[in-house]
C-alpha cells in the first residue's frame, strides 16, 4: 500500500533537510519528497505540527533471548522499541548461549523476522563464551548477519587478545564495541567510588576502572588502525581521551546513555536498585563533561543500553541486585525534555545522534530519508506531554529511575518498511 505523510516538518541531517514537506512511500521505500503530493497514495496521514525524522536507531540493546526470556524476548523488546520510536535496534551478544557463532546469530535474525516489528541487527561476540580467551570466527559471524563485535557486559582483560581482535576485525571492516572496565579495579563494586559510596557504605567502582581500558583500547585501535566504539561512556577523563584521540585521527567513536547524561550518583541515596547500572552513575562533574562531549561531537550517539530485568533481579538488597536500566521506551522523551526543550542541544543534533551517526558506525543502510531507501520513519510531537509510567511499558523490564518523570515531547508514530507499527502509543502488527 502506498502511504502519504503530509504537512510534517521533515528533519533529515543526512541530507541537511529541515523543511515542511510531504513524503510519499511506495512498496516500503521512500518514493518522493516534495510539496503538493496529493492523490498519489491510497492512504494519507496528516502530520501537521509533527516532526518527521529518519527512523531512530538504538545501537545498544539487550534483548535477552535466547536464554533469559523471563527478562525480555525479541518480541517484547521490539514492541518496546516501536513504542519508544525506534525503527532499528542493535542487540548485544551476552545471551545464553552467547552469540559467538553463526547458529545463535541466525536464530536471533530468524526470531526477529517471525515475531519482531522493528529491524533487529545482532552484534557478535569478540571472544568465545565472552571468556576473553579465544577469538570467535569473525568472518562467519559477519556472513550470517552480525554488524559489529563486542563482549559487552564483560570486558576483555587480555590486551594481546584485544589487539588480535582489532587486527582481524579490520580485515572484515567490523567495528569493535568496547565495554571498558578493568575487572580488578571494579571487583565487587556497586556504585561510583567517592563520597556517596563512603556515606552509604557501598563498595565503589573507581572511574579509573573505565578510563584505563578506554586508554588501552584507543592505543590498540591507533596501533592496528582498527575501528573502535566506546560503549556507555561515563567519566570526564574518558571523554577527554576520546576527544584527543579523534584529534590525532584515531578511528574511535563513543555513545552515552540518557541515564548517564541526566542522572548522577546522588540519586542512589535511597538505595533504589533501579539506580544500579554499569558503568555506575557518576558525579556532577562527569555528567557535565558527558553533555559537553555530546555537544562538541566527541560523543557520536545516544544509546539506551536497554537492560531489562525481572522483579526477582531488582527487588532485593542493593549489593545483590543486577546492574541495568531499561531505556527503549524512555530515551527519546527524556532527551527531548531534558536537553532539546531546555535548548542544551538542537533538535537536529539530537536526531543526528539517533540516526545518521549510529548507521555510519555500524555500516547500516539506515538513518536517512533519501529517495529509494527503506521507509523507516520516526514521527515526534514536541508539544505532547505525558508522565513516564512503567505500567504502560511493553518491555518486560520495568526497572527505570525515570518513573514518574513528567516529559514533554513524545514519539507518536513509528514506521518500519513503509508500515505503521506504532500510532499514538498503540502497536500495530506489520
mmCIF file of N, CA, C and O in Angstrom, residues 100 125-128 132-138 156 160-166 168-169:
data_model
loop_
_atom_site.group_PDB
_atom_site.id
_atom_site.type_symbol
_atom_site.label_atom_id
_atom_site.label_comp_id
_atom_site.label_asym_id
_atom_site.label_seq_id
_atom_site.Cartn_x
_atom_site.Cartn_y
_atom_site.Cartn_z
ATOM 1 N N UNK A 100 28.134 -16.114 19.839
ATOM 2 C CA UNK A 100 29.532 -16.225 19.414
ATOM 3 C C UNK A 100 29.709 -17.177 18.242
ATOM 4 O O UNK A 100 30.829 -17.539 17.885
ATOM 5 N N UNK A 125 29.912 -11.793 19.395
ATOM 6 C CA UNK A 125 30.893 -11.715 20.472
ATOM 7 C C UNK A 125 32.317 -11.627 19.898
ATOM 8 O O UNK A 125 32.608 -12.156 18.827
ATOM 9 N N UNK A 126 33.187 -10.965 20.640
ATOM 10 C CA UNK A 126 34.601 -10.924 20.271
ATOM 11 C C UNK A 126 35.270 -12.239 20.641
ATOM 12 O O UNK A 126 36.019 -12.818 19.857
ATOM 13 N N UNK A 127 34.980 -12.707 21.855
ATOM 14 C CA UNK A 127 35.626 -13.940 22.328
ATOM 15 C C UNK A 127 34.584 -15.032 22.565
ATOM 16 O O UNK A 127 33.423 -14.748 22.863
ATOM 17 N N UNK A 128 34.997 -16.247 22.429
ATOM 18 C CA UNK A 128 34.101 -17.380 22.609
ATOM 19 C C UNK A 128 33.618 -17.445 24.057
ATOM 20 O O UNK A 128 34.424 -17.442 24.990
ATOM 21 N N UNK A 132 37.028 -14.164 27.081
ATOM 22 C CA UNK A 132 38.249 -13.392 26.899
ATOM 23 C C UNK A 132 39.482 -14.212 26.638
ATOM 24 O O UNK A 132 40.604 -13.727 26.815
ATOM 25 N N UNK A 133 39.304 -15.453 26.197
ATOM 26 C CA UNK A 133 40.443 -16.349 25.991
ATOM 27 C C UNK A 133 40.745 -16.638 24.531
ATOM 28 O O UNK A 133 41.904 -16.779 24.145
ATOM 29 N N UNK A 134 39.692 -16.740 23.698
ATOM 30 C CA UNK A 134 39.858 -17.172 22.313
ATOM 31 C C UNK A 134 38.904 -16.389 21.422
ATOM 32 O O UNK A 134 37.727 -16.216 21.750
ATOM 33 N N UNK A 135 39.418 -15.905 20.304
ATOM 34 C CA UNK A 135 38.602 -15.116 19.394
ATOM 35 C C UNK A 135 37.552 -15.967 18.687
ATOM 36 O O UNK A 135 37.758 -17.152 18.428
ATOM 37 N N UNK A 136 36.427 -15.345 18.381
ATOM 38 C CA UNK A 136 35.376 -16.002 17.612
ATOM 39 C C UNK A 136 35.744 -16.025 16.130
ATOM 40 O O UNK A 136 36.707 -15.381 15.699
ATOM 41 N N UNK A 137 34.953 -16.750 15.358
ATOM 42 C CA UNK A 137 35.111 -16.769 13.900
ATOM 43 C C UNK A 137 34.409 -15.539 13.334
ATOM 44 O O UNK A 137 33.216 -15.564 13.019
ATOM 45 N N UNK A 138 35.141 -14.455 13.221
ATOM 46 C CA UNK A 138 34.535 -13.166 12.878
ATOM 47 C C UNK A 138 33.906 -13.154 11.493
ATOM 48 O O UNK A 138 32.817 -12.609 11.288
ATOM 49 N N UNK A 156 37.133 -7.518 27.887
ATOM 50 C CA UNK A 156 38.308 -8.352 27.630
ATOM 51 C C UNK A 156 39.499 -7.767 28.391
ATOM 52 O O UNK A 156 39.888 -6.613 28.194
ATOM 53 N N UNK A 160 46.617 -8.423 24.611
ATOM 54 C CA UNK A 160 47.080 -9.057 23.371
ATOM 55 C C UNK A 160 45.902 -9.626 22.589
ATOM 56 O O UNK A 160 45.850 -9.505 21.365
ATOM 57 N N UNK A 161 44.940 -10.238 23.292
ATOM 58 C CA UNK A 161 43.754 -10.749 22.604
ATOM 59 C C UNK A 161 42.975 -9.603 21.974
ATOM 60 O O UNK A 161 42.475 -9.725 20.849
ATOM 61 N N UNK A 162 42.889 -8.472 22.681
ATOM 62 C CA UNK A 162 42.177 -7.322 22.137
ATOM 63 C C UNK A 162 42.910 -6.779 20.904
ATOM 64 O O UNK A 162 42.270 -6.384 19.926
ATOM 65 N N UNK A 163 44.227 -6.799 20.948
ATOM 66 C CA UNK A 163 44.978 -6.383 19.765
ATOM 67 C C UNK A 163 44.629 -7.259 18.571
ATOM 68 O O UNK A 163 44.371 -6.767 17.471
ATOM 69 N N UNK A 164 44.635 -8.577 18.785
ATOM 70 C CA UNK A 164 44.306 -9.501 17.688
ATOM 71 C C UNK A 164 42.879 -9.293 17.202
ATOM 72 O O UNK A 164 42.595 -9.412 15.999
ATOM 73 N N UNK A 165 41.996 -8.965 18.121
ATOM 74 C CA UNK A 165 40.601 -8.708 17.745
ATOM 75 C C UNK A 165 40.520 -7.521 16.788
ATOM 76 O O UNK A 165 39.821 -7.577 15.761
ATOM 77 N N UNK A 166 41.236 -6.450 17.091
ATOM 78 C CA UNK A 166 41.251 -5.290 16.201
ATOM 79 C C UNK A 166 41.833 -5.656 14.838
ATOM 80 O O UNK A 166 41.314 -5.238 13.799
ATOM 81 N N UNK A 168 41.973 -8.619 13.284
ATOM 82 C CA UNK A 168 41.096 -9.471 12.484
ATOM 83 C C UNK A 168 39.817 -8.740 12.086
ATOM 84 O O UNK A 168 39.334 -8.884 10.949
ATOM 85 N N UNK A 169 39.256 -7.956 13.003
ATOM 86 C CA UNK A 169 38.038 -7.209 12.684
ATOM 87 C C UNK A 169 38.284 -6.229 11.541
ATOM 88 O O UNK A 169 37.394 -5.989 10.715
#
